[in-house]
Short mmCIF file of C-alpha atoms and ligand atoms in Angstrom, two decimals:
data_model
loop_
_atom_site.label_atom_id
_atom_site.label_comp_id
_atom_site.label_asym_id
_atom_site.label_seq_id
_atom_site.Cartn_x
_atom_site.Cartn_y
_atom_site.Cartn_z
CA MET A 1 -16.34 -2.69 20.73
CA MET A 2 -19.68 -3.07 19.44
CA PHE A 3 -18.85 -0.68 16.85
CA ALA A 4 -15.79 -2.71 15.69
CA MET A 5 -18.08 -5.69 15.61
CA GLN A 6 -20.52 -4.16 13.41
CA ARG A 7 -17.87 -2.63 11.01
CA LYS A 8 -16.30 -6.14 10.59
CA ARG A 9 -16.39 -7.49 7.03
CA ARG A 10 -15.95 -10.98 6.44
CA ILE A 11 -14.69 -12.06 2.99
CA ALA A 12 -16.29 -15.33 1.91
CA THR A 13 -13.42 -17.72 1.43
CA THR A 14 -14.15 -18.69 -2.07
CA ALA A 15 -11.32 -19.07 -4.72
CA ALA A 16 -13.61 -17.42 -7.19
CA ALA A 17 -13.77 -14.28 -5.07
CA LEU A 18 -10.09 -13.57 -5.72
CA ALA A 19 -9.19 -10.61 -7.59
CA VAL A 20 -8.08 -11.26 -11.44
CA GLY A 21 -4.55 -10.37 -12.35
CA VAL A 22 -3.05 -11.84 -9.01
CA THR A 23 -0.34 -13.79 -11.17
CA LEU A 24 0.42 -11.05 -13.46
CA PHE A 25 3.64 -9.95 -11.86
CA VAL A 26 4.52 -13.49 -10.75
CA THR A 27 7.99 -14.20 -12.45
CA GLY A 28 9.84 -17.65 -12.64
CA CYS A 29 7.40 -19.38 -10.22
CA SER A 30 7.26 -22.89 -10.45
CA GLY A 31 3.68 -23.13 -9.28
CA SER A 32 4.59 -25.65 -6.72
CA GLY A 33 1.10 -25.76 -4.97
CA GLY A 34 1.49 -23.23 -2.30
CA GLY A 35 2.23 -26.05 0.40
CA THR A 36 0.24 -26.73 3.14
CA GLU A 37 2.87 -27.96 5.40
CA SER A 38 3.25 -25.63 8.22
CA GLY A 39 6.60 -27.04 9.48
CA GLY A 40 8.25 -25.53 12.34
CA SER A 41 7.06 -25.76 16.10
CA GLY A 42 3.54 -24.79 15.43
CA GLY A 43 2.68 -27.82 13.48
CA GLU A 44 -0.68 -28.93 12.92
CA ASP A 45 -1.93 -27.26 16.22
CA ALA A 46 -0.73 -23.70 15.14
CA ASN A 47 -3.48 -21.04 15.21
CA LEU A 48 -3.55 -20.27 11.61
CA SER A 49 -6.49 -17.64 11.79
CA ILE A 50 -5.40 -14.39 9.83
CA THR A 51 -6.77 -11.04 10.51
CA MET A 52 -6.06 -8.03 7.85
CA LEU A 53 -6.23 -4.75 8.85
CA PRO A 54 -5.88 -2.15 6.16
CA LYS A 55 -5.46 1.65 6.42
CA ASN A 56 -9.11 1.87 5.45
CA LEU A 57 -11.82 -0.14 3.74
CA GLY A 58 -13.20 1.00 0.31
CA ASN A 59 -9.74 1.48 -1.41
CA PRO A 60 -9.25 -0.81 -4.28
CA TYR A 61 -5.60 -1.07 -3.64
CA PHE A 62 -6.43 -2.80 -0.35
CA ASP A 63 -9.20 -4.78 -1.71
CA THR A 64 -6.44 -6.25 -4.12
CA SER A 65 -3.92 -6.83 -1.38
CA THR A 66 -6.64 -8.56 0.95
CA GLY A 67 -7.52 -10.69 -2.25
CA GLY A 68 -3.55 -12.02 -2.40
CA ALA A 69 -3.62 -12.66 1.46
CA GLN A 70 -6.86 -14.66 1.43
CA GLU A 71 -5.57 -16.70 -1.44
CA ALA A 72 -2.20 -17.33 0.45
CA THR A 73 -4.46 -18.28 3.62
CA GLU A 74 -6.56 -20.62 1.61
CA GLU A 75 -3.53 -22.28 0.20
CA PHE A 76 -1.78 -22.97 3.66
CA GLY A 77 -5.35 -23.88 5.27
CA GLY A 78 -6.07 -21.04 7.75
CA THR A 79 -9.05 -18.75 8.30
CA PHE A 80 -9.17 -15.30 6.95
CA GLU A 81 -11.03 -12.17 7.74
CA GLU A 82 -10.74 -8.47 6.82
CA VAL A 83 -11.47 -5.58 9.07
CA GLY A 84 -10.77 -1.84 9.17
CA PRO A 85 -12.01 1.75 9.85
CA SER A 86 -13.48 3.86 7.28
CA GLU A 87 -11.03 6.79 7.76
CA ALA A 88 -7.54 6.49 7.61
CA SER A 89 -6.82 8.33 10.70
CA PRO A 90 -3.91 7.64 13.26
CA THR A 91 -5.88 5.81 15.94
CA SER A 92 -8.87 4.53 13.98
CA GLN A 93 -7.21 0.92 13.79
CA VAL A 94 -6.85 0.75 17.49
CA GLU A 95 -10.41 -1.00 18.43
CA TYR A 96 -9.76 -3.45 15.45
CA ILE A 97 -6.35 -4.34 16.88
CA GLN A 98 -7.91 -5.17 20.26
CA THR A 99 -10.74 -6.91 19.03
CA ALA A 100 -8.57 -9.06 16.82
CA ALA A 101 -6.40 -9.89 19.99
CA GLN A 102 -9.59 -10.51 22.28
CA GLN A 103 -10.71 -12.97 19.66
CA GLY A 104 -7.77 -15.08 19.49
CA ALA A 105 -6.38 -14.17 16.20
CA GLY A 106 -3.22 -15.95 15.40
CA GLY A 107 -1.82 -13.20 13.20
CA LEU A 108 -2.44 -9.69 12.26
CA ILE A 109 -1.48 -8.06 9.22
CA VAL A 110 -1.73 -4.40 9.18
CA SER A 111 -1.02 -1.32 7.03
CA ALA A 112 -0.39 1.34 9.63
CA ASN A 113 -2.01 4.99 9.49
CA ASP A 114 0.53 5.98 11.95
CA PRO A 115 4.06 4.69 13.08
CA GLU A 116 3.26 5.37 16.62
CA ALA A 117 -0.46 5.80 17.50
CA ILE A 118 -1.23 1.69 17.35
CA CYS A 119 2.05 0.79 18.91
CA ASP A 120 0.36 0.12 22.23
CA ALA A 121 -2.42 -1.95 21.00
CA LEU A 122 -0.17 -3.89 18.76
CA ASN A 123 2.26 -4.75 21.50
CA GLU A 124 -0.87 -5.85 23.92
CA ALA A 125 -1.91 -8.02 20.90
CA ARG A 126 1.71 -9.54 20.58
CA ASP A 127 1.86 -10.18 24.73
CA ALA A 128 -1.38 -12.00 24.03
CA GLY A 129 0.15 -14.50 21.70
CA VAL A 130 -0.87 -12.59 18.37
CA LYS A 131 1.96 -12.43 15.63
CA VAL A 132 1.99 -9.09 14.25
CA VAL A 133 3.21 -8.18 10.51
CA THR A 134 2.93 -4.90 9.19
CA PHE A 135 2.69 -4.47 5.22
CA ASP A 136 2.46 -1.51 2.78
CA SER A 137 3.05 1.01 5.68
CA ASP A 138 5.07 0.21 8.67
CA THR A 139 4.98 1.11 12.41
CA ASN A 140 7.97 1.70 14.46
CA PRO A 141 10.02 -1.61 14.36
CA ASP A 142 9.56 -2.51 17.99
CA CYS A 143 5.75 -2.77 17.58
CA ARG A 144 5.80 -5.76 15.11
CA ASP A 145 7.38 -9.07 14.47
CA LEU A 146 8.08 -8.49 10.56
CA PHE A 147 7.46 -5.57 8.01
CA ILE A 148 6.65 -6.67 4.45
CA ASN A 149 7.90 -4.06 2.15
CA GLN A 150 6.51 -3.55 -1.24
CA ALA A 151 9.95 -2.03 -2.58
CA THR A 152 12.68 0.07 -1.07
CA ALA A 153 11.75 3.57 -0.11
CA GLU A 154 14.65 4.83 -2.54
CA GLY A 155 13.25 2.88 -5.38
CA ILE A 156 9.79 4.01 -4.88
CA ALA A 157 10.94 7.68 -4.62
CA LYS A 158 13.33 7.64 -7.47
CA ILE A 159 10.75 6.21 -9.94
CA GLN A 160 8.23 9.04 -9.22
CA VAL A 161 10.93 11.74 -9.53
CA ASP A 162 12.06 10.44 -12.61
CA LEU A 163 8.65 10.12 -14.21
CA ILE A 164 7.74 13.65 -13.14
CA ALA A 165 11.11 15.02 -14.36
CA GLU A 166 10.84 13.37 -17.72
CA GLN A 167 7.30 14.73 -18.00
CA ILE A 168 7.98 18.55 -17.13
CA GLY A 169 11.39 18.77 -19.08
CA ASP A 170 12.89 18.59 -15.63
CA ALA A 171 11.85 22.36 -14.58
CA GLY A 172 9.15 24.06 -13.04
CA GLN A 173 6.97 24.04 -10.12
CA ILE A 174 5.45 20.71 -8.73
CA ALA A 175 3.54 19.79 -5.81
CA ILE A 176 2.87 16.30 -3.96
CA LEU A 177 -0.56 15.12 -3.18
CA SER A 178 -0.27 12.70 -0.35
CA ALA A 179 -2.23 10.28 1.70
CA SER A 180 -2.83 11.30 5.43
CA ALA A 181 -0.28 13.27 7.01
CA ASN A 182 1.07 10.65 9.47
CA ALA A 183 1.46 7.70 7.05
CA THR A 184 4.65 5.91 7.61
CA ASN A 185 5.09 4.80 3.96
CA GLN A 186 4.17 8.14 2.26
CA ASN A 187 6.22 10.41 4.55
CA ALA A 188 9.36 8.13 3.91
CA TRP A 189 8.89 8.34 0.22
CA ILE A 190 8.20 12.00 0.26
CA ASP A 191 11.33 12.65 2.37
CA THR A 192 13.41 10.86 -0.38
CA MET A 193 12.00 12.41 -2.99
CA LYS A 194 12.69 15.76 -1.44
CA GLU A 195 16.44 14.70 -1.26
CA LEU A 196 16.44 13.68 -4.85
CA LEU A 197 14.95 16.63 -5.92
CA ALA A 198 17.51 18.78 -4.14
CA SER A 199 20.43 16.82 -5.30
CA ASP A 200 19.65 15.98 -8.95
CA HIS A 201 16.83 18.23 -10.11
CA PRO A 202 17.75 21.73 -9.38
CA ASP A 203 15.30 23.41 -11.54
CA ILE A 204 12.24 21.63 -10.21
CA GLU A 205 10.83 23.46 -7.31
CA LEU A 206 8.38 21.64 -4.82
CA VAL A 207 6.05 24.33 -3.66
CA GLU A 208 3.72 22.31 -1.37
CA VAL A 209 2.93 18.97 0.11
CA VAL A 210 -0.96 18.77 0.56
CA TYR A 211 -2.72 15.66 1.99
CA GLY A 212 -6.10 14.14 0.88
CA ASP A 213 -6.48 11.56 3.84
CA ASP A 214 -6.73 8.65 1.35
CA ASP A 215 -10.27 9.98 0.72
CA ASP A 216 -11.29 10.48 -2.79
CA GLN A 217 -13.27 13.53 -2.28
CA THR A 218 -10.73 15.23 -0.27
CA SER A 219 -8.06 14.42 -2.58
CA PHE A 220 -10.03 15.85 -5.53
CA ASP A 221 -10.59 19.17 -3.78
CA LYS A 222 -7.14 19.32 -2.66
CA THR A 223 -6.17 19.08 -6.45
CA ALA A 224 -8.47 21.81 -7.54
CA ALA A 225 -7.15 24.10 -4.59
CA LEU A 226 -3.43 23.40 -5.73
CA LEU A 227 -4.22 24.51 -9.18
CA GLN A 228 -6.01 27.58 -8.14
CA THR A 229 -3.06 28.66 -5.63
CA TYR A 230 0.01 27.76 -8.10
CA PRO A 231 -0.92 28.90 -11.71
CA GLU A 232 2.55 28.26 -12.83
CA LEU A 233 2.28 24.53 -11.39
CA LYS A 234 3.86 22.01 -13.81
CA GLY A 235 3.23 18.79 -12.39
CA ILE A 236 1.69 16.88 -9.39
CA ILE A 237 3.20 13.64 -7.89
CA SER A 238 0.59 11.72 -5.62
CA PRO A 239 2.18 8.78 -3.93
CA THR A 240 -1.14 7.24 -3.42
CA THR A 241 -3.43 5.26 -5.29
CA VAL A 242 -6.60 7.18 -3.89
CA GLY A 243 -4.90 10.57 -4.46
CA ILE A 244 -3.55 9.92 -8.05
CA SER A 245 -7.09 8.75 -9.25
CA ALA A 246 -8.98 11.69 -7.80
CA ALA A 247 -6.33 14.16 -9.24
CA ALA A 248 -6.86 12.58 -12.48
CA ARG A 249 -10.38 12.63 -12.38
CA TYR A 250 -10.00 16.56 -11.75
CA LEU A 251 -7.64 17.20 -14.31
CA SER A 252 -9.29 14.92 -17.14
CA THR A 253 -12.47 17.51 -17.21
CA SER A 254 -10.52 20.58 -16.72
CA GLU A 255 -8.40 23.10 -18.57
CA TYR A 256 -5.27 21.75 -17.08
CA LYS A 257 -5.64 18.38 -18.88
CA GLY A 258 -2.54 17.71 -20.77
CA LYS A 259 -0.94 20.72 -19.46
CA VAL A 260 -0.39 19.87 -15.82
CA ALA A 261 1.60 16.45 -15.51
CA LEU A 262 0.28 13.85 -12.99
CA THR A 263 2.35 10.92 -12.12
CA GLY A 264 2.91 8.88 -8.76
CA LEU A 265 1.55 5.57 -7.51
CA GLY A 266 -1.77 4.14 -9.11
CA THR A 267 -3.62 1.04 -9.87
CA PRO A 268 -3.82 0.14 -13.69
CA ASN A 269 -7.61 -0.36 -13.39
CA GLN A 270 -8.20 3.32 -11.47
CA MET A 271 -5.78 4.84 -13.87
CA ARG A 272 -6.61 3.44 -17.28
CA GLU A 273 -9.21 5.92 -18.69
CA TYR A 274 -6.92 8.62 -17.88
CA VAL A 275 -3.95 7.23 -19.65
CA GLU A 276 -6.09 6.52 -22.41
CA ASP A 277 -7.82 10.07 -22.56
CA GLY A 278 -4.19 11.64 -22.33
CA THR A 279 -4.54 13.14 -18.75
CA VAL A 280 -1.70 10.62 -17.46
CA THR A 281 1.18 9.42 -19.46
CA ALA A 282 2.98 6.95 -16.85
CA PHE A 283 2.84 6.09 -13.17
CA ALA A 284 4.15 3.44 -10.98
CA LEU A 285 3.03 0.83 -8.44
CA TRP A 286 4.04 -2.90 -7.47
CA ASN A 287 1.40 -5.92 -7.30
CA PRO A 288 -0.97 -5.43 -4.20
CA ALA A 289 -1.88 -9.04 -4.48
CA ASP A 290 1.60 -10.29 -4.22
CA LEU A 291 2.32 -8.07 -1.29
CA GLY A 292 -0.86 -9.35 0.62
CA TYR A 293 0.09 -12.79 -0.59
CA LEU A 294 3.60 -12.54 0.73
CA ALA A 295 2.49 -10.99 3.85
CA ALA A 296 0.12 -13.85 4.72
CA TYR A 297 2.89 -16.52 4.17
CA ALA A 298 5.19 -14.67 6.49
CA THR A 299 2.63 -14.52 9.08
CA GLN A 300 2.20 -18.19 8.84
CA ALA A 301 5.72 -18.94 9.11
CA LEU A 302 5.76 -16.81 12.24
CA ILE A 303 2.75 -18.73 13.88
CA THR A 304 4.30 -22.03 13.08
CA GLY A 305 7.60 -21.01 14.57
CA GLU A 306 9.22 -21.86 11.19
CA ILE A 307 11.06 -18.15 11.40
CA THR A 308 11.12 -15.62 14.57
CA GLY A 309 12.07 -12.56 12.44
CA ALA A 310 15.44 -12.70 12.86
CA GLU A 311 17.65 -11.39 9.94
CA GLY A 312 18.74 -14.30 7.96
CA ASP A 313 15.44 -16.23 8.61
CA SER A 314 14.03 -17.65 5.27
CA PHE A 315 10.53 -19.16 4.51
CA GLU A 316 8.50 -20.21 1.38
CA ALA A 317 5.72 -18.07 0.19
CA GLY A 318 3.98 -20.30 -2.31
CA LYS A 319 4.00 -19.17 -5.74
CA LEU A 320 6.22 -16.22 -5.02
CA GLY A 321 9.04 -18.51 -4.16
CA SER A 322 11.46 -18.41 -0.88
CA PHE A 323 12.18 -14.98 0.69
CA GLU A 324 14.54 -13.95 3.49
CA VAL A 325 14.44 -11.66 6.34
CA GLY A 326 16.59 -8.70 6.12
CA PRO A 327 17.65 -5.97 8.50
CA ASP A 328 15.08 -4.40 10.81
CA ALA A 329 12.77 -7.55 10.61
CA ALA A 330 11.84 -6.47 7.03
CA VAL A 331 10.92 -8.59 4.03
CA LEU A 332 11.24 -6.99 0.65
CA LEU A 333 8.75 -8.10 -2.29
CA GLY A 334 10.56 -6.61 -5.41
CA ASP A 335 11.07 -3.39 -7.41
CA PRO A 336 8.22 -0.88 -8.56
CA TYR A 337 6.97 -1.26 -11.91
CA VAL A 338 5.77 1.47 -14.56
CA PHE A 339 2.55 1.50 -16.33
CA ASP A 340 1.92 3.66 -19.58
CA ALA A 341 -0.15 3.45 -22.54
CA ASP A 342 1.94 0.75 -24.15
CA ASN A 343 1.29 -1.89 -21.40
CA ILE A 344 -1.57 -0.83 -19.12
CA GLY A 345 -3.89 -3.15 -21.09
CA ASP A 346 -1.97 -6.06 -19.95
CA PHE A 347 -3.05 -5.63 -16.22
CA ASP A 348 -6.21 -6.09 -14.40
CA PHE A 349 -6.02 -4.94 -10.65
C1 RAM B 1 -2.92 3.92 -1.23
C2 RAM B 1 -2.57 3.60 0.43
C3 RAM B 1 -1.26 2.76 0.42
C4 RAM B 1 0.04 3.10 -0.57
C5 RAM B 1 -0.95 3.13 -2.08
C6 RAM B 1 0.44 3.39 -2.93
O1 RAM B 1 -3.70 2.89 -1.58
O2 RAM B 1 -1.94 4.92 1.02
O3 RAM B 1 -0.62 2.67 1.68
O4 RAM B 1 0.89 1.99 -0.67
O5 RAM B 1 -1.75 3.99 -2.18
#
């Protein structure tokens, strides 16, 4: 517990600290001011203290989603903190969940490193009255109240398979450099990518899936090993922002630059130099700030009793507008987006 406390990182609640680019993906919003009315049964007494628990700290993707959640929490008048482990391993989040519950958090927003390993801790927190919302990477549905999904697994898988197919002429060996081996989100996307490759791309051979654990150096080393092991490799898909940027850094100074294609999911700021130097032509993502923002508003709606997480429940998410809870208590943010040399200059996150 002491360990968890020492690791805790408090985020200054200043609007100025928010990531730039937060609004770049926002379409059709009226900017209605975010609404501070909580509505529902919680009313003014609702415990709007929000704890954000990413897979691990030190990942710019999660820094951006945390910025979005913090912005939302400021709008609805709650308090906010981010905590998290340094390693994205299956049980590394348990102590932070327990501490949040002990400290009386009203809501916990978590991206899970494992679908099952944190379930007991989450359910204990729920028994203690904490509303649990997963975002980005889900747990089993019975361990949380709601999942905020960035895009469908099918959409995320298809865009990456389409990009690699286009970049290697729809033929040859490819590998996948993933995050941690148990990550719910990457594993769902990889399963669907395998199905799409088998059904629609008979001349592409997936030779191996390797895991960089969402650690920069491990991902870099795994990239080097892949290129050594498979001299005929035509491309790499990395469905993790940590993996794709480490792989791009390796490729950019290697003999494989421009010869071995690299695509997947990346942040524009981490990938910009590799798009500009020709290492990478196109990759995809969604807006992590919007994802965090939506997760925070959903958590508020649960805390106040405006929603219970039942299918068909709807709630307002500030500048992003209104959202509805779908099957399996999941809420969908939108579609993935492709970045390339023509548009990457328009984004800053
Ligand atoms: C990394 C994390 C995160 C994932 C992105 C695409 O930052 O693994 O969970 O959604 O990549």
